[in-house]
Amino acid sequence: APAPASAATPVRGQQLLPGVVYSRQVEFTSHGPVVMHVITAPKPTGLYALKPILSNNAILGRERVTSMQRRVSTEATVAGVNGDLFDWSTGRPTGGLIRGGILDRGPADFRSTIGIDTDGVLHVDRVKLAGSWQGSGQRRILGVNEPPRANRTTLYTSAWGPRTPAEDGGAQAILQPFPPAAPNTPLTSTVVSYVTGGNQPIPPGGAVLVSRGNQANFLATEAPLGGK
């Protein structure tokens, strides 16, 4: 007889580490059986951690989970899982991403973000990025490591990849040095040069501020060469 739509059949767990158990479960649904791989572990504090990593260590690009696991296997005993939906053509995560307290990618509108606080407590919340940049004028809206958007200013850090997106026009300010992010703290940097067009190298320890359309004049005027 067919199994009920909600039935789940657990398989005996395999202990991987003290307190860490892997199990394979099968859930029988109206669309057919679904296999679930489950790891149960202690709260991620002390010896245990739950951390995000990026494919190829950058926003752009794709990499198999097994390859990512091997890359970090010298640092810890690792179990890996796909942590976010991503753009198939570029590998870009679609949701928010913070690594080591530094914002790599802003959260997606109308989607929840998952995170672990310093006490190892899980949070699933709707959060928004309220980024801004300011030279000699008023504060203006800022995005972080995102695809080009018309009349928008975006900050590109080394987490994006080696170069800014390929695009025409706009104003591109090279910032160096660019400090690591800290909560509720303005990040002050110096404009060391201006370049034309996209596909610009992102300097190590620096960043690139790109303004497009009607925002380009504001950047060039309010953050001149040598300005903060």
PDB file of C-alpha atoms in Angstrom, residues 14-223:
ATOM      1  CA  GLN A  14      26.380   7.150  12.177  1.00  0.00           C
ATOM      2  CA  GLN A  15      28.500   8.953  14.763  1.00  0.00           C
ATOM      3  CA  LEU A  16      31.152  11.060  13.051  1.00  0.00           C
ATOM      4  CA  LEU A  17      32.589  12.886  16.062  1.00  0.00           C
ATOM      5  CA  PRO A  18      31.628  13.082  19.740  1.00  0.00           C
ATOM      6  CA  GLY A  19      28.121  14.520  19.689  1.00  0.00           C
ATOM      7  CA  VAL A  20      27.969  14.664  15.873  1.00  0.00           C
ATOM      8  CA  VAL A  21      25.639  12.164  14.195  1.00  0.00           C
ATOM      9  CA  TYR A  22      24.840  11.727  10.493  1.00  0.00           C
ATOM     10  CA  SER A  23      21.607  10.081   9.364  1.00  0.00           C
ATOM     11  CA  ARG A  24      19.903   9.484   6.048  1.00  0.00           C
ATOM     12  CA  GLN A  25      16.134   9.777   6.070  1.00  0.00           C
ATOM     13  CA  VAL A  26      13.486   9.117   3.448  1.00  0.00           C
ATOM     14  CA  GLU A  27      10.217  11.043   3.391  1.00  0.00           C
ATOM     15  CA  PHE A  28       7.382   9.711   1.253  1.00  0.00           C
ATOM     16  CA  THR A  29       5.474  12.599  -0.312  1.00  0.00           C
ATOM     17  CA  SER A  30       2.670  12.824  -2.883  1.00  0.00           C
ATOM     18  CA  HIS A  31       5.362  13.620  -5.474  1.00  0.00           C
ATOM     19  CA  GLY A  32       7.472  10.594  -4.592  1.00  0.00           C
ATOM     20  CA  PRO A  33      10.197   9.790  -2.040  1.00  0.00           C
ATOM     21  CA  VAL A  34      12.555  12.549  -0.893  1.00  0.00           C
ATOM     22  CA  VAL A  35      15.940  11.664   0.621  1.00  0.00           C
ATOM     23  CA  MET A  36      17.242  13.925   3.397  1.00  0.00           C
ATOM     24  CA  HIS A  37      20.783  13.918   4.767  1.00  0.00           C
ATOM     25  CA  VAL A  38      20.793  15.166   8.369  1.00  0.00           C
ATOM     26  CA  ILE A  39      23.714  16.070  10.638  1.00  0.00           C
ATOM     27  CA  THR A  40      22.913  16.627  14.305  1.00  0.00           C
ATOM     28  CA  ALA A  41      25.618  18.423  16.254  1.00  0.00           C
ATOM     29  CA  PRO A  42      26.106  20.435  19.454  1.00  0.00           C
ATOM     30  CA  LYS A  43      25.434  24.159  19.485  1.00  0.00           C
ATOM     31  CA  PRO A  44      28.174  25.857  17.382  1.00  0.00           C
ATOM     32  CA  THR A  45      30.367  27.231  20.164  1.00  0.00           C
ATOM     33  CA  GLY A  46      33.775  26.187  21.470  1.00  0.00           C
ATOM     34  CA  LEU A  47      35.136  23.323  19.356  1.00  0.00           C
ATOM     35  CA  TYR A  48      32.180  23.418  16.977  1.00  0.00           C
ATOM     36  CA  ALA A  49      31.449  26.164  14.448  1.00  0.00           C
ATOM     37  CA  LEU A  50      29.032  26.819  11.626  1.00  0.00           C
ATOM     38  CA  LYS A  51      30.666  29.173   9.122  1.00  0.00           C
ATOM     39  CA  PRO A  52      29.954  30.304   5.572  1.00  0.00           C
ATOM     40  CA  ILE A  53      32.602  30.041   2.864  1.00  0.00           C
ATOM     41  CA  LEU A  54      32.509  31.208  -0.742  1.00  0.00           C
ATOM     42  CA  SER A  55      33.142  29.211  -3.874  1.00  0.00           C
ATOM     43  CA  ASN A  56      36.591  30.195  -5.156  1.00  0.00           C
ATOM     44  CA  ASN A  57      36.718  32.506  -2.114  1.00  0.00           C
ATOM     45  CA  ALA A  58      34.826  35.159  -4.095  1.00  0.00           C
ATOM     46  CA  ILE A  59      31.250  36.272  -4.818  1.00  0.00           C
ATOM     47  CA  LEU A  60      31.643  35.362  -8.490  1.00  0.00           C
ATOM     48  CA  GLY A  61      32.352  31.863  -9.748  1.00  0.00           C
ATOM     49  CA  ARG A  62      31.107  28.354  -9.002  1.00  0.00           C
ATOM     50  CA  GLU A  63      32.821  25.484  -7.186  1.00  0.00           C
ATOM     51  CA  ARG A  64      31.631  22.043  -6.105  1.00  0.00           C
ATOM     52  CA  VAL A  65      30.861  21.627  -2.408  1.00  0.00           C
ATOM     53  CA  THR A  66      33.315  18.725  -2.230  1.00  0.00           C
ATOM     54  CA  SER A  67      36.077  20.964  -3.583  1.00  0.00           C
ATOM     55  CA  MET A  68      35.237  23.652  -1.036  1.00  0.00           C
ATOM     56  CA  GLN A  69      35.363  21.056   1.738  1.00  0.00           C
ATOM     57  CA  ARG A  70      38.790  19.850   0.646  1.00  0.00           C
ATOM     58  CA  ARG A  71      40.036  23.430   0.536  1.00  0.00           C
ATOM     59  CA  VAL A  72      39.248  24.010   4.211  1.00  0.00           C
ATOM     60  CA  SER A  73      39.907  20.465   5.431  1.00  0.00           C
ATOM     61  CA  THR A  74      43.360  21.459   6.727  1.00  0.00           C
ATOM     62  CA  GLU A  75      41.655  23.767   9.245  1.00  0.00           C
ATOM     63  CA  ALA A  76      38.923  21.498  10.611  1.00  0.00           C
ATOM     64  CA  THR A  77      36.886  18.324  10.182  1.00  0.00           C
ATOM     65  CA  VAL A  78      34.251  19.592   7.791  1.00  0.00           C
ATOM     66  CA  ALA A  79      30.719  18.728   6.735  1.00  0.00           C
ATOM     67  CA  GLY A  80      29.447  20.954   3.934  1.00  0.00           C
ATOM     68  CA  VAL A  81      26.074  21.910   2.492  1.00  0.00           C
ATOM     69  CA  ASN A  82      24.868  24.383  -0.123  1.00  0.00           C
ATOM     70  CA  GLY A  83      23.985  27.417   1.971  1.00  0.00           C
ATOM     71  CA  ASP A  84      22.165  29.683  -0.488  1.00  0.00           C
ATOM     72  CA  LEU A  85      20.500  29.905  -3.848  1.00  0.00           C
ATOM     73  CA  PHE A  86      22.829  31.425  -6.440  1.00  0.00           C
ATOM     74  CA  ASP A  87      22.854  32.827  -9.956  1.00  0.00           C
ATOM     75  CA  TRP A  88      23.738  29.846 -12.167  1.00  0.00           C
ATOM     76  CA  SER A  89      25.591  31.890 -14.784  1.00  0.00           C
ATOM     77  CA  THR A  90      27.831  33.810 -12.352  1.00  0.00           C
ATOM     78  CA  GLY A  91      27.722  31.815  -9.101  1.00  0.00           C
ATOM     79  CA  ARG A  92      26.717  34.976  -7.243  1.00  0.00           C
ATOM     80  CA  PRO A  93      24.820  34.301  -3.955  1.00  0.00           C
ATOM     81  CA  THR A  94      21.319  35.738  -3.975  1.00  0.00           C
ATOM     82  CA  GLY A  95      21.132  36.387  -0.235  1.00  0.00           C
ATOM     83  CA  GLY A  96      23.055  38.227   2.446  1.00  0.00           C
ATOM     84  CA  LEU A  97      26.503  37.037   3.465  1.00  0.00           C
ATOM     85  CA  ILE A  98      28.728  38.010   6.410  1.00  0.00           C
ATOM     86  CA  ARG A  99      32.065  36.262   6.988  1.00  0.00           C
ATOM     87  CA  GLY A 100      34.149  37.014  10.048  1.00  0.00           C
ATOM     88  CA  GLY A 101      32.030  40.065  10.841  1.00  0.00           C
ATOM     89  CA  ILE A 102      32.613  41.580   7.368  1.00  0.00           C
ATOM     90  CA  LEU A 103      29.715  42.151   4.980  1.00  0.00           C
ATOM     91  CA  ASP A 104      30.375  40.481   1.608  1.00  0.00           C
ATOM     92  CA  ARG A 105      26.880  40.709   0.143  1.00  0.00           C
ATOM     93  CA  GLY A 106      23.738  42.554   1.164  1.00  0.00           C
ATOM     94  CA  PRO A 107      20.516  40.651   1.998  1.00  0.00           C
ATOM     95  CA  ALA A 108      17.860  40.064  -0.646  1.00  0.00           C
ATOM     96  CA  ASP A 109      14.618  42.020  -0.439  1.00  0.00           C
ATOM     97  CA  PHE A 110      11.580  40.032   0.740  1.00  0.00           C
ATOM     98  CA  ARG A 111      13.664  37.013   1.799  1.00  0.00           C
ATOM     99  CA  SER A 112      14.813  35.867   5.203  1.00  0.00           C
ATOM    100  CA  THR A 113      18.437  35.662   6.299  1.00  0.00           C
ATOM    101  CA  ILE A 114      19.820  32.936   8.569  1.00  0.00           C
ATOM    102  CA  GLY A 115      22.622  33.517  11.052  1.00  0.00           C
ATOM    103  CA  ILE A 116      24.328  32.255  14.199  1.00  0.00           C
ATOM    104  CA  ASP A 117      25.127  34.717  16.984  1.00  0.00           C
ATOM    105  CA  THR A 118      28.177  34.604  19.280  1.00  0.00           C
ATOM    106  CA  ASP A 119      26.271  32.399  21.746  1.00  0.00           C
ATOM    107  CA  GLY A 120      25.568  29.813  19.045  1.00  0.00           C
ATOM    108  CA  VAL A 121      21.861  30.685  18.813  1.00  0.00           C
ATOM    109  CA  LEU A 122      20.151  30.343  15.428  1.00  0.00           C
ATOM    110  CA  HIS A 123      18.291  33.361  13.994  1.00  0.00           C
ATOM    111  CA  VAL A 124      16.056  33.549  10.934  1.00  0.00           C
ATOM    112  CA  ASP A 125      15.036  37.157  10.331  1.00  0.00           C
ATOM    113  CA  ARG A 126      14.078  39.660   7.684  1.00  0.00           C
ATOM    114  CA  VAL A 127      16.967  42.127   7.591  1.00  0.00           C
ATOM    115  CA  LYS A 128      17.782  44.989   5.212  1.00  0.00           C
ATOM    116  CA  LEU A 129      20.970  46.792   4.265  1.00  0.00           C
ATOM    117  CA  ALA A 130      20.841  50.569   4.767  1.00  0.00           C
ATOM    118  CA  GLY A 131      24.206  51.394   3.198  1.00  0.00           C
ATOM    119  CA  SER A 132      25.352  54.911   2.362  1.00  0.00           C
ATOM    120  CA  TRP A 133      28.455  56.792   1.244  1.00  0.00           C
ATOM    121  CA  GLN A 134      29.309  60.390   2.028  1.00  0.00           C
ATOM    122  CA  GLY A 135      31.990  62.732   0.743  1.00  0.00           C
ATOM    123  CA  SER A 136      31.664  66.489   1.177  1.00  0.00           C
ATOM    124  CA  GLY A 137      27.906  66.371   0.584  1.00  0.00           C
ATOM    125  CA  GLN A 138      24.932  64.487   1.988  1.00  0.00           C
ATOM    126  CA  ARG A 139      24.678  60.764   2.564  1.00  0.00           C
ATOM    127  CA  ARG A 140      23.757  58.841  -0.575  1.00  0.00           C
ATOM    128  CA  ILE A 141      22.450  55.275  -1.016  1.00  0.00           C
ATOM    129  CA  LEU A 142      25.091  52.576  -1.445  1.00  0.00           C
ATOM    130  CA  GLY A 143      24.978  48.917  -2.451  1.00  0.00           C
ATOM    131  CA  VAL A 144      27.689  46.354  -1.671  1.00  0.00           C
ATOM    132  CA  ASN A 145      29.100  43.811  -4.148  1.00  0.00           C
ATOM    133  CA  GLU A 146      26.048  43.711  -6.396  1.00  0.00           C
ATOM    134  CA  PRO A 147      25.531  43.596 -10.189  1.00  0.00           C
ATOM    135  CA  PRO A 148      25.407  46.985 -11.951  1.00  0.00           C
ATOM    136  CA  ARG A 149      22.181  48.941 -11.482  1.00  0.00           C
ATOM    137  CA  ALA A 150      21.247  52.169 -13.259  1.00  0.00           C
ATOM    138  CA  ASN A 151      21.708  55.391 -11.250  1.00  0.00           C
ATOM    139  CA  ARG A 152      23.195  53.406  -8.379  1.00  0.00           C
ATOM    140  CA  THR A 153      26.462  53.570  -6.440  1.00  0.00           C
ATOM    141  CA  THR A 154      28.088  50.272  -5.459  1.00  0.00           C
ATOM    142  CA  LEU A 155      31.092  49.421  -3.316  1.00  0.00           C
ATOM    143  CA  TYR A 156      33.192  46.536  -4.635  1.00  0.00           C
ATOM    144  CA  THR A 157      35.565  44.845  -2.199  1.00  0.00           C
ATOM    145  CA  SER A 158      37.987  41.985  -2.789  1.00  0.00           C
ATOM    146  CA  ALA A 159      35.172  39.586  -1.815  1.00  0.00           C
ATOM    147  CA  TRP A 160      33.509  40.348  -5.165  1.00  0.00           C
ATOM    148  CA  GLY A 161      36.434  38.993  -7.161  1.00  0.00           C
ATOM    149  CA  PRO A 162      39.579  40.345  -8.816  1.00  0.00           C
ATOM    150  CA  ARG A 163      37.864  43.015 -10.949  1.00  0.00           C
ATOM    151  CA  THR A 164      34.744  45.200 -11.009  1.00  0.00           C
ATOM    152  CA  PRO A 165      31.919  44.319 -13.445  1.00  0.00           C
ATOM    153  CA  ALA A 166      32.411  45.152 -17.119  1.00  0.00           C
ATOM    154  CA  GLU A 167      30.284  48.216 -17.879  1.00  0.00           C
ATOM    155  CA  ASP A 168      30.473  51.525 -19.732  1.00  0.00           C
ATOM    156  CA  GLY A 169      30.431  55.060 -18.380  1.00  0.00           C
ATOM    157  CA  GLY A 170      30.020  56.176 -14.796  1.00  0.00           C
ATOM    158  CA  ALA A 171      32.679  57.211 -12.300  1.00  0.00           C
ATOM    159  CA  GLN A 172      34.963  54.706 -10.591  1.00  0.00           C
ATOM    160  CA  ALA A 173      36.955  55.811  -7.533  1.00  0.00           C
ATOM    161  CA  ILE A 174      39.799  53.629  -6.262  1.00  0.00           C
ATOM    162  CA  LEU A 175      39.841  53.619  -2.442  1.00  0.00           C
ATOM    163  CA  GLN A 176      42.949  52.617  -0.524  1.00  0.00           C
ATOM    164  CA  PRO A 177      43.444  51.455   2.110  1.00  0.00           C
ATOM    165  CA  PHE A 178      39.939  50.264   2.873  1.00  0.00           C
ATOM    166  CA  PRO A 179      39.429  49.192   6.522  1.00  0.00           C
ATOM    167  CA  PRO A 180      37.755  45.955   7.642  1.00  0.00           C
ATOM    168  CA  ALA A 181      34.130  46.344   8.630  1.00  0.00           C
ATOM    169  CA  ALA A 182      33.143  46.984  12.246  1.00  0.00           C
ATOM    170  CA  PRO A 183      29.578  47.190  13.607  1.00  0.00           C
ATOM    171  CA  ASN A 184      28.051  50.688  13.674  1.00  0.00           C
ATOM    172  CA  THR A 185      31.349  52.277  12.618  1.00  0.00           C
ATOM    173  CA  PRO A 186      31.877  54.473   9.526  1.00  0.00           C
ATOM    174  CA  LEU A 187      34.533  53.036   7.205  1.00  0.00           C
ATOM    175  CA  THR A 188      36.768  55.915   6.103  1.00  0.00           C
ATOM    176  CA  SER A 189      39.054  55.623   3.093  1.00  0.00           C
ATOM    177  CA  THR A 190      40.920  57.883   0.658  1.00  0.00           C
ATOM    178  CA  VAL A 191      40.288  58.296  -3.072  1.00  0.00           C
ATOM    179  CA  VAL A 192      43.715  57.553  -4.591  1.00  0.00           C
ATOM    180  CA  SER A 193      42.663  57.637  -8.270  1.00  0.00           C
ATOM    181  CA  TYR A 194      39.789  57.751 -10.737  1.00  0.00           C
ATOM    182  CA  VAL A 195      39.474  55.343 -13.673  1.00  0.00           C
ATOM    183  CA  THR A 196      37.146  55.166 -16.664  1.00  0.00           C
ATOM    184  CA  GLY A 197      34.964  52.199 -17.543  1.00  0.00           C
ATOM    185  CA  GLY A 198      34.390  48.890 -15.821  1.00  0.00           C
ATOM    186  CA  ASN A 199      36.454  45.723 -15.434  1.00  0.00           C
ATOM    187  CA  GLN A 200      38.899  47.533 -13.153  1.00  0.00           C
ATOM    188  CA  PRO A 201      41.241  45.652 -10.776  1.00  0.00           C
ATOM    189  CA  ILE A 202      40.152  45.733  -7.138  1.00  0.00           C
ATOM    190  CA  PRO A 203      43.359  46.531  -5.227  1.00  0.00           C
ATOM    191  CA  PRO A 204      44.443  44.262  -2.354  1.00  0.00           C
ATOM    192  CA  GLY A 205      43.447  45.920   0.905  1.00  0.00           C
ATOM    193  CA  GLY A 206      41.371  48.447  -1.041  1.00  0.00           C
ATOM    194  CA  ALA A 207      38.009  48.828  -2.751  1.00  0.00           C
ATOM    195  CA  VAL A 208      36.368  50.484  -5.750  1.00  0.00           C
ATOM    196  CA  LEU A 209      33.377  52.814  -5.512  1.00  0.00           C
ATOM    197  CA  VAL A 210      31.344  52.866  -8.745  1.00  0.00           C
ATOM    198  CA  SER A 211      28.639  55.456  -9.459  1.00  0.00           C
ATOM    199  CA  ARG A 212      26.391  55.268 -12.507  1.00  0.00           C
ATOM    200  CA  GLY A 213      24.092  57.640 -14.365  1.00  0.00           C
ATOM    201  CA  ASN A 214      22.999  60.712 -12.410  1.00  0.00           C
ATOM    202  CA  GLN A 215      25.015  59.566  -9.379  1.00  0.00           C
ATOM    203  CA  ALA A 216      28.376  59.761 -11.193  1.00  0.00           C
ATOM    204  CA  ASN A 217      28.631  63.546 -10.964  1.00  0.00           C
ATOM    205  CA  PHE A 218      27.968  63.440  -7.218  1.00  0.00           C
ATOM    206  CA  LEU A 219      30.868  61.039  -6.662  1.00  0.00           C
ATOM    207  CA  ALA A 220      33.339  62.994  -8.794  1.00  0.00           C
ATOM    208  CA  THR A 221      32.349  66.294  -7.162  1.00  0.00           C
ATOM    209  CA  GLU A 222      31.942  65.257  -3.533  1.00  0.00           C
ATOM    210  CA  ALA A 223      34.805  62.739  -3.351  1.00  0.00           C
TER     211      ALA A 223
END
